[in-house]
PDB file of C-alpha atoms and ligand atoms in Angstrom:
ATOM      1  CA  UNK A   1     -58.633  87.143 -28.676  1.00 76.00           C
ATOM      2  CA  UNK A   2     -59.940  84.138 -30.279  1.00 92.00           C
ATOM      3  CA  UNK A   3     -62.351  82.266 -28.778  1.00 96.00           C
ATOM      4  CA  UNK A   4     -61.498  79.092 -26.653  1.00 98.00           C
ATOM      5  CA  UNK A   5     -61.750  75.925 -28.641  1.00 98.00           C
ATOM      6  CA  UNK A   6     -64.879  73.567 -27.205  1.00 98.00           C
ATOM      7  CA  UNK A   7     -63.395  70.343 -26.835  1.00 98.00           C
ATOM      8  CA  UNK A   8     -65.278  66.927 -25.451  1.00 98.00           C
ATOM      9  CA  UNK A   9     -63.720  64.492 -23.895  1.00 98.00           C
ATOM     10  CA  UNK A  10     -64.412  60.861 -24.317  1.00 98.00           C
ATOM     11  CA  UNK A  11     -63.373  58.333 -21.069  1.00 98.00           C
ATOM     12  CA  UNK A  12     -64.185  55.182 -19.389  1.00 98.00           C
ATOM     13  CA  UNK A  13     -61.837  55.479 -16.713  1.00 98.00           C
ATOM     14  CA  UNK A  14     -59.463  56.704 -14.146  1.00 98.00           C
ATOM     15  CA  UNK A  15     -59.594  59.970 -16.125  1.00 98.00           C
ATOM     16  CA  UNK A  16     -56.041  61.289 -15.298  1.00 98.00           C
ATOM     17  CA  UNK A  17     -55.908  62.550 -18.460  1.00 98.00           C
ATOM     18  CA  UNK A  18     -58.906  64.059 -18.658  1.00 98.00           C
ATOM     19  CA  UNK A  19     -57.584  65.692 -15.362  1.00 98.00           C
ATOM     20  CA  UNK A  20     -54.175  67.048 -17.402  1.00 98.00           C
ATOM     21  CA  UNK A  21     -56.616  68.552 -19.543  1.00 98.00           C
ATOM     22  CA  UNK A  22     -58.476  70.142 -17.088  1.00 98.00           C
ATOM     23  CA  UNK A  23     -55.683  71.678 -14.694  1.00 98.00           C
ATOM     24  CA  UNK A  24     -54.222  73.293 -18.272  1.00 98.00           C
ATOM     25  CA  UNK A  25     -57.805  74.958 -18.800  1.00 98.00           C
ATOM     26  CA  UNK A  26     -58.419  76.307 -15.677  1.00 98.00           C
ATOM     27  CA  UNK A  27     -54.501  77.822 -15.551  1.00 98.00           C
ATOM     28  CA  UNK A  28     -55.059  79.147 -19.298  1.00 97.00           C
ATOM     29  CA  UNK A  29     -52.009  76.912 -20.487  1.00 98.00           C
ATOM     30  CA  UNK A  30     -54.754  75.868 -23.054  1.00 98.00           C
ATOM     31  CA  UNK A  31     -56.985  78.224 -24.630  1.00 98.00           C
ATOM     32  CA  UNK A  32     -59.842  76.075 -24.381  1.00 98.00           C
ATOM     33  CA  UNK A  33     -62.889  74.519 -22.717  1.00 98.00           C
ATOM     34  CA  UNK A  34     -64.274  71.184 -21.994  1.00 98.00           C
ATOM     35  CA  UNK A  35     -68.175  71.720 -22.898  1.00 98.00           C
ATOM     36  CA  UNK A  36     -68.884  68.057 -21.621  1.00 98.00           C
ATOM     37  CA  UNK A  37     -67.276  64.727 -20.375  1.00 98.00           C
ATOM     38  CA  UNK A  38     -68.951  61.635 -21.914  1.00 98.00           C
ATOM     39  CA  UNK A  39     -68.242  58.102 -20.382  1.00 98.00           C
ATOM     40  CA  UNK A  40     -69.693  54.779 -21.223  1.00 98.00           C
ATOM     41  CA  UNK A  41     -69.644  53.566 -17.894  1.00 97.00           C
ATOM     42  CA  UNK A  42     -70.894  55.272 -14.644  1.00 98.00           C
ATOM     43  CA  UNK A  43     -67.527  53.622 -12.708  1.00 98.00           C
ATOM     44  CA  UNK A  44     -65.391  55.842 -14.572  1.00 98.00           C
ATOM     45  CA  UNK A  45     -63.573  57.867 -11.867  1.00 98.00           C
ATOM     46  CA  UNK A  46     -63.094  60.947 -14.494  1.00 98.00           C
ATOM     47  CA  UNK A  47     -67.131  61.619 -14.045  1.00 98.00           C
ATOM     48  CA  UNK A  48     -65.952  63.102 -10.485  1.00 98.00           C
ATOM     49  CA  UNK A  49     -62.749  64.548 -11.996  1.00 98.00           C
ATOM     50  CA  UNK A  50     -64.948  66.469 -14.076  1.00 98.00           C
ATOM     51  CA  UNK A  51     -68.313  67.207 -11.268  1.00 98.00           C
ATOM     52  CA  UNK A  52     -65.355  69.012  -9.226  1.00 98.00           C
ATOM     53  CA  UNK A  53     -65.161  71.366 -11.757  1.00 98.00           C
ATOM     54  CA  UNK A  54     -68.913  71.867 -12.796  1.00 98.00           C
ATOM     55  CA  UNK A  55     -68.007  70.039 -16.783  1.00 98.00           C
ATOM     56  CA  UNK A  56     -70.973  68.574 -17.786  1.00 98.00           C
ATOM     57  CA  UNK A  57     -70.795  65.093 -17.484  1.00 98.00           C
ATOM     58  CA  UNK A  58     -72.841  62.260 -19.177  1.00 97.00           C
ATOM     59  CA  UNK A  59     -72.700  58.363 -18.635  1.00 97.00           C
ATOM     60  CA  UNK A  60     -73.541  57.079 -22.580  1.00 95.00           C
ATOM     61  CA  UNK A  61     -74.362  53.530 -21.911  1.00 94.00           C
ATOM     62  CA  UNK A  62     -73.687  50.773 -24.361  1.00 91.00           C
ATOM     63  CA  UNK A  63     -77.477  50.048 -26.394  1.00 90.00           C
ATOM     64  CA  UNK A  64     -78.586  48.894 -29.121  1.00 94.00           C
ATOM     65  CA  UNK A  65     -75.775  47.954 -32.222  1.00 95.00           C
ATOM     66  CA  UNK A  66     -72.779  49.447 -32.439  1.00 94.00           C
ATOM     67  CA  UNK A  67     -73.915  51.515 -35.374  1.00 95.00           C
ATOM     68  CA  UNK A  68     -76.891  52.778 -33.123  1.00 96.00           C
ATOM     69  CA  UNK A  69     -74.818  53.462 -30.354  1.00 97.00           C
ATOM     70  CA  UNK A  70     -72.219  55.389 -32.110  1.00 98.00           C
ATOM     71  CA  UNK A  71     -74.476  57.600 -34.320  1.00 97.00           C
ATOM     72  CA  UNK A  72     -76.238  58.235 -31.458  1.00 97.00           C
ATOM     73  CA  UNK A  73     -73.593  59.189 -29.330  1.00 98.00           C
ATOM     74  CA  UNK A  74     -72.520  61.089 -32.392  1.00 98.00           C
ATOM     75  CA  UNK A  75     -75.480  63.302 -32.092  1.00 97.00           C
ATOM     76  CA  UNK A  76     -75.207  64.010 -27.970  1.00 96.00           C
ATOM     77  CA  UNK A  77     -71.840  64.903 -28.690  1.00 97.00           C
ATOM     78  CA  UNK A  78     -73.264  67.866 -31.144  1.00 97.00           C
ATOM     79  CA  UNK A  79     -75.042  69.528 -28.728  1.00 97.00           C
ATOM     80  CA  UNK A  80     -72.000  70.906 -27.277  1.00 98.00           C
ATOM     81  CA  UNK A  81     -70.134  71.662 -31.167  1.00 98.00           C
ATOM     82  CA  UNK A  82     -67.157  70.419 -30.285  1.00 98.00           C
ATOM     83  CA  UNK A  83     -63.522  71.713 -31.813  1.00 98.00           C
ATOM     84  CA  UNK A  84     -62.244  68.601 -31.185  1.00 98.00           C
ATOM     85  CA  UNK A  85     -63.338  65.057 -29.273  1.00 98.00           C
ATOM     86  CA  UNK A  86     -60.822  64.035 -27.309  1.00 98.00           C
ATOM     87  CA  UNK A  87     -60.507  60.333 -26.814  1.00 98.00           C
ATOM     88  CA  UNK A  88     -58.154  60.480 -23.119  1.00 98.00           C
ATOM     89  CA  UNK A  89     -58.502  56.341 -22.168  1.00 97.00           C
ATOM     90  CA  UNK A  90     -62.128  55.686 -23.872  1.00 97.00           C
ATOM     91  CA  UNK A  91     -61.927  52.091 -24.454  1.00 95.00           C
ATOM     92  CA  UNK A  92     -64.808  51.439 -27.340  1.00 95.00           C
ATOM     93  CA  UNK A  93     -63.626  51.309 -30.718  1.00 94.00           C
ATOM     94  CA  UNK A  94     -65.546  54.110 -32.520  1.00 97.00           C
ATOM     95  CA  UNK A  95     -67.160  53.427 -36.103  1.00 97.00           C
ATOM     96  CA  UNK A  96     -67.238  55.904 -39.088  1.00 97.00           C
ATOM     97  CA  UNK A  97     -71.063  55.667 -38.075  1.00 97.00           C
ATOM     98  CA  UNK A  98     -69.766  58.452 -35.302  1.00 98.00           C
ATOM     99  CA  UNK A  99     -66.191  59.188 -36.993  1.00 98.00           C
ATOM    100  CA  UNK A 100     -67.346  60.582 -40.036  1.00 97.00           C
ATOM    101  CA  UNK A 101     -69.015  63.105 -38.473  1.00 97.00           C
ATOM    102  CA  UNK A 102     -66.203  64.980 -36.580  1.00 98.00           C
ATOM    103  CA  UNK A 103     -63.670  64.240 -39.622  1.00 96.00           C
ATOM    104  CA  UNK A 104     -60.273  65.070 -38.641  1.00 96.00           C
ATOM    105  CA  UNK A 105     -61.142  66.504 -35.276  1.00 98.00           C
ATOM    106  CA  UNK A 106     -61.227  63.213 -32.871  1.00 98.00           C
ATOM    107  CA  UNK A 107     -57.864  62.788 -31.119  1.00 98.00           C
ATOM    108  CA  UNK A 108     -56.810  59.784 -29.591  1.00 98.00           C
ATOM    109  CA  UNK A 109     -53.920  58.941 -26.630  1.00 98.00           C
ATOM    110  CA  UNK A 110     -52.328  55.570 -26.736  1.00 98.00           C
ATOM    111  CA  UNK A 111     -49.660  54.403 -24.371  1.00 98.00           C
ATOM    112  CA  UNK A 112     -47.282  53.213 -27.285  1.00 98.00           C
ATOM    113  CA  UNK A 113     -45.118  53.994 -30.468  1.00 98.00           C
ATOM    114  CA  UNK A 114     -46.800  54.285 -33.717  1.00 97.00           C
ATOM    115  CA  UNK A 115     -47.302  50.776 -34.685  1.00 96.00           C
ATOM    116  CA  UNK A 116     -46.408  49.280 -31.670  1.00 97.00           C
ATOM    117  CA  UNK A 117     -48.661  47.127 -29.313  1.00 97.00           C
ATOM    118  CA  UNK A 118     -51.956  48.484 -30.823  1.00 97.00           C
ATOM    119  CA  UNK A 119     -54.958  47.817 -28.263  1.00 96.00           C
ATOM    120  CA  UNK A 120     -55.035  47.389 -24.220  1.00 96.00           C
ATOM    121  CA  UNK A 121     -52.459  46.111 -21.879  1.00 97.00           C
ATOM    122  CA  UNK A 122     -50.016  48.300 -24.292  1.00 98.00           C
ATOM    123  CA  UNK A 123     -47.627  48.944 -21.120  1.00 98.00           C
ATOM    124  CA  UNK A 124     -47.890  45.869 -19.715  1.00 98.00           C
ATOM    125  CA  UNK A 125     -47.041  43.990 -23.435  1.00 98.00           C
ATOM    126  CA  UNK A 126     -44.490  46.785 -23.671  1.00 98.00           C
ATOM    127  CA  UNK A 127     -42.719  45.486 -20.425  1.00 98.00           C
ATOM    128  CA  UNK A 128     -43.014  41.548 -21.469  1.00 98.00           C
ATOM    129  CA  UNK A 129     -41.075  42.504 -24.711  1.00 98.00           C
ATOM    130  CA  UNK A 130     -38.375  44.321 -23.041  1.00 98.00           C
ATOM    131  CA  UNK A 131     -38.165  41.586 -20.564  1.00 98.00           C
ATOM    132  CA  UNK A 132     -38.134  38.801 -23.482  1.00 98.00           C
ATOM    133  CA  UNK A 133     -34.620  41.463 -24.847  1.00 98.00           C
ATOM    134  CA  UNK A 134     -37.192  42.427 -28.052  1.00 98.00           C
ATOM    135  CA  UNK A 135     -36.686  46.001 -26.953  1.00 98.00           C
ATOM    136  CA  UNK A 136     -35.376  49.160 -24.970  1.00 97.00           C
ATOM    137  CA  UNK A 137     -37.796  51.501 -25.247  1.00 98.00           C
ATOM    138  CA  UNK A 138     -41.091  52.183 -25.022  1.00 98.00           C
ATOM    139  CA  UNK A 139     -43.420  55.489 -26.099  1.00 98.00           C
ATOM    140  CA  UNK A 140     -46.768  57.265 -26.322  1.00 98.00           C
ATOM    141  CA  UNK A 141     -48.513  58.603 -29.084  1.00 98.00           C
ATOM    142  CA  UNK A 142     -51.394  61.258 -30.001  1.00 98.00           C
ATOM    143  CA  UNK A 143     -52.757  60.631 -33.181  1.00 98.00           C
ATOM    144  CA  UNK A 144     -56.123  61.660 -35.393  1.00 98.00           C
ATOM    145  CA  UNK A 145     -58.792  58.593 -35.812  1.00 98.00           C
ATOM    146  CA  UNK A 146     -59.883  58.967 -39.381  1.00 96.00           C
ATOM    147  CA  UNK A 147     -61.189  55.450 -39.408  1.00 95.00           C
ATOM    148  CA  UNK A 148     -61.793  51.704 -36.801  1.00 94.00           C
ATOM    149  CA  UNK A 149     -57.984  51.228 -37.059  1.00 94.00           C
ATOM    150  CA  UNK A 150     -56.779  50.527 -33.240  1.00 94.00           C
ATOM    151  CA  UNK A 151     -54.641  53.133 -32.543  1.00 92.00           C
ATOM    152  CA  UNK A 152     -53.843  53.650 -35.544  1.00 94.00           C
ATOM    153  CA  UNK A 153     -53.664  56.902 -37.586  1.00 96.00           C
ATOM    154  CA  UNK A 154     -51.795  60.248 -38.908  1.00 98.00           C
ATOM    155  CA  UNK A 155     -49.822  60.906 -36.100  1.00 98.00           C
ATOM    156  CA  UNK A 156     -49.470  64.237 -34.126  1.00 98.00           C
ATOM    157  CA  UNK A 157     -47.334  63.991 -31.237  1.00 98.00           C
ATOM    158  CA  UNK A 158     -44.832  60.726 -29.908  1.00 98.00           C
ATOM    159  CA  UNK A 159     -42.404  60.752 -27.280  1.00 98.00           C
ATOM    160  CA  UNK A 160     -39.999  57.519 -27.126  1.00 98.00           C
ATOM    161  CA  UNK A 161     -40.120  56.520 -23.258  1.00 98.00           C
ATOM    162  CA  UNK A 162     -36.390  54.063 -22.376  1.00 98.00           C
ATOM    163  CA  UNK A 163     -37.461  50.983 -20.707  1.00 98.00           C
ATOM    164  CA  UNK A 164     -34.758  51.042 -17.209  1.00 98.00           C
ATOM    165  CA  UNK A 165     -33.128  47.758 -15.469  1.00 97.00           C
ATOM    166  CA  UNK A 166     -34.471  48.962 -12.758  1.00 98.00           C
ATOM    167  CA  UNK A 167     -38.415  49.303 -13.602  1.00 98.00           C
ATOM    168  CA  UNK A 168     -40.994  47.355 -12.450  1.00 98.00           C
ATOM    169  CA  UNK A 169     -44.426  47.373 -14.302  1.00 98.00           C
ATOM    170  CA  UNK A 170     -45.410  50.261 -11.821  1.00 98.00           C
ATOM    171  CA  UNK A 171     -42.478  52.146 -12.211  1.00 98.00           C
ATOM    172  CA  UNK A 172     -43.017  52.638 -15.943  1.00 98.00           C
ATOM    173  CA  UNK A 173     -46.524  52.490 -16.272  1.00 98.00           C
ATOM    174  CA  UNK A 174     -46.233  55.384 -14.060  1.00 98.00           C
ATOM    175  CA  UNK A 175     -43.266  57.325 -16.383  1.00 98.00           C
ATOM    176  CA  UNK A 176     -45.378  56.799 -19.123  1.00 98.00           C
ATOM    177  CA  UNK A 177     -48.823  58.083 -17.834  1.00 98.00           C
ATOM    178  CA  UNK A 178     -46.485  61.035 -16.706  1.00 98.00           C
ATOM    179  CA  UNK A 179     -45.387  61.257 -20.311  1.00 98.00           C
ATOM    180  CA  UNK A 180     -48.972  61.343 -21.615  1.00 98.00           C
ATOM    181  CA  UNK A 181     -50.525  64.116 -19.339  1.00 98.00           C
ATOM    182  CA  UNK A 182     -47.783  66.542 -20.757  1.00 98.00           C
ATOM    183  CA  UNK A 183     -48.052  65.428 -24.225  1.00 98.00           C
ATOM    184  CA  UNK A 184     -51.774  65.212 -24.623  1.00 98.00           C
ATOM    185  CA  UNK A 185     -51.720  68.976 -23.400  1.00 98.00           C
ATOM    186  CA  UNK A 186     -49.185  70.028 -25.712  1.00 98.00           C
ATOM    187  CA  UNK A 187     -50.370  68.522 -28.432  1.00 98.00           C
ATOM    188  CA  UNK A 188     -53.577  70.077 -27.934  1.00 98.00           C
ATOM    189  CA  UNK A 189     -52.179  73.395 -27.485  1.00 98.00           C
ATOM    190  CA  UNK A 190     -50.543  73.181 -30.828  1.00 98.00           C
ATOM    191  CA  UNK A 191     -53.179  72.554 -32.515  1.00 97.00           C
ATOM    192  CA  UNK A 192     -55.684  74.880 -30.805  1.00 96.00           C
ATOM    193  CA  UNK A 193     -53.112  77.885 -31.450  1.00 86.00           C
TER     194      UNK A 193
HETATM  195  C1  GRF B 201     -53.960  56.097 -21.010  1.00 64.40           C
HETATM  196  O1  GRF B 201     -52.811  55.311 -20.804  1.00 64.40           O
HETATM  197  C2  GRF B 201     -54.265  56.239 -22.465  1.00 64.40           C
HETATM  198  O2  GRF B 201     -53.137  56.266 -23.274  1.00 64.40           O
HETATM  199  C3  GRF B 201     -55.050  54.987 -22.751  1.00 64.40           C
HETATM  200  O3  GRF B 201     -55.852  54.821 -21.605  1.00 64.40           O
HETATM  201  C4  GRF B 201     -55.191  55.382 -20.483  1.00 64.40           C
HETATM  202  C5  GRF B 201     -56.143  56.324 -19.814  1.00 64.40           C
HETATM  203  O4  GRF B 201     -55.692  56.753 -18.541  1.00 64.40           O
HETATM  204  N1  GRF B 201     -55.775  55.113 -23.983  1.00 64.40           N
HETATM  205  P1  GRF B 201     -56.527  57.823 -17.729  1.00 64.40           P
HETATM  206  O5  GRF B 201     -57.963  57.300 -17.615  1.00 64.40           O
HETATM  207  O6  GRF B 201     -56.470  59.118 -18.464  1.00 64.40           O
HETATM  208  O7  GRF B 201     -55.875  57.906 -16.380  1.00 64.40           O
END
């Protein structure tokens, strides 16, 4: 048996992802283990997500530049040689200052089609265009973050999510976060295999 890829996951939120992620370790869907949580913000609810479970967790606060921040953050995230960084709802763009050290191995979730409503409020822009007849359907996406593109990047993984007559706001935002805690994990799993 190989052994479990070390993955670190990146959040500044609600962490429901991050929770997807975590249910799929601990029932061996994934063959894999989250060495640490990082957030940038001690609010983020995924910090107890991850204390339930005895993850290390660390709040990164924002100092310094940008650059400092990232290469720095770069660094922490070495102690625990990570497979893969997993970016499930961490909402700092990351510079090549910290990208260009995990090359190829950072993985980000967006709550959108390839090309598609970039940068927050994706659902919620998503809904105004359907509502304004500019279009039906709505998606996710898992990608690689080679560079500071927004959400932007080879793609891995999209699933195309049909906008109903009957959704409200909170009727798809909650179809598509569905969407993303089964993607994100299969996505993951293919590329871990
Ligand atoms: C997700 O919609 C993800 O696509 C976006 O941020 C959200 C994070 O949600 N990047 P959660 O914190 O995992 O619940």
């Amino acid at each position: 048996m190989t052994a479990k890829a070390r993955l670190v996951v990146l959040i500044s939120g609600n962490g429901s992802n991050l929770q997807a992620l975590i249910d799929a370790c601990e029932n061996q869907y994934l063959h894999a283990k989250i060495e640490a949580v990082i957030a940038n913000q001690a609010s983020a609810y995924g910090l107890k997500r991850a204390e339930r479970y005895q993850i290390p967790t660390l709040v990164f606060y924002p100092h310094g530049s940008r650059a400092e921040y990232d290469s720095d953050l770069a660094d922490f995230g070495a102690i625990f040689k990570p497979d893969w960084i997993i970016l499930a709802g961490w909402m700092r763009l990351l510079s090549m200052n910290f990208l260009r050290r995990y090359s190829n191995r950072v993985i980000n979730l967006h709550p959108a089609l390839p090309g598609q409503f970039p940068g927050t409020h994706a659902i919620e822009r998503a809904f105004a265009a359907y509502q304004r007849d500019e279009i039906t359907e709505t998606g996710i996406m898992v990608h690689l973050v080679p560079d500071e593109g927004v959400d932007n990047g080879p793609v891995l993984a999209t699933q195309t999510i049909p906008i109903l007559a009957t959704d409200t706001l909170e009727t798809l935002s909650e179809r598509v976060h569905a969407a993303e805690h089964q993607l994100l994990v299969e996505t993951i799993r293919q590329l871990i295999k």
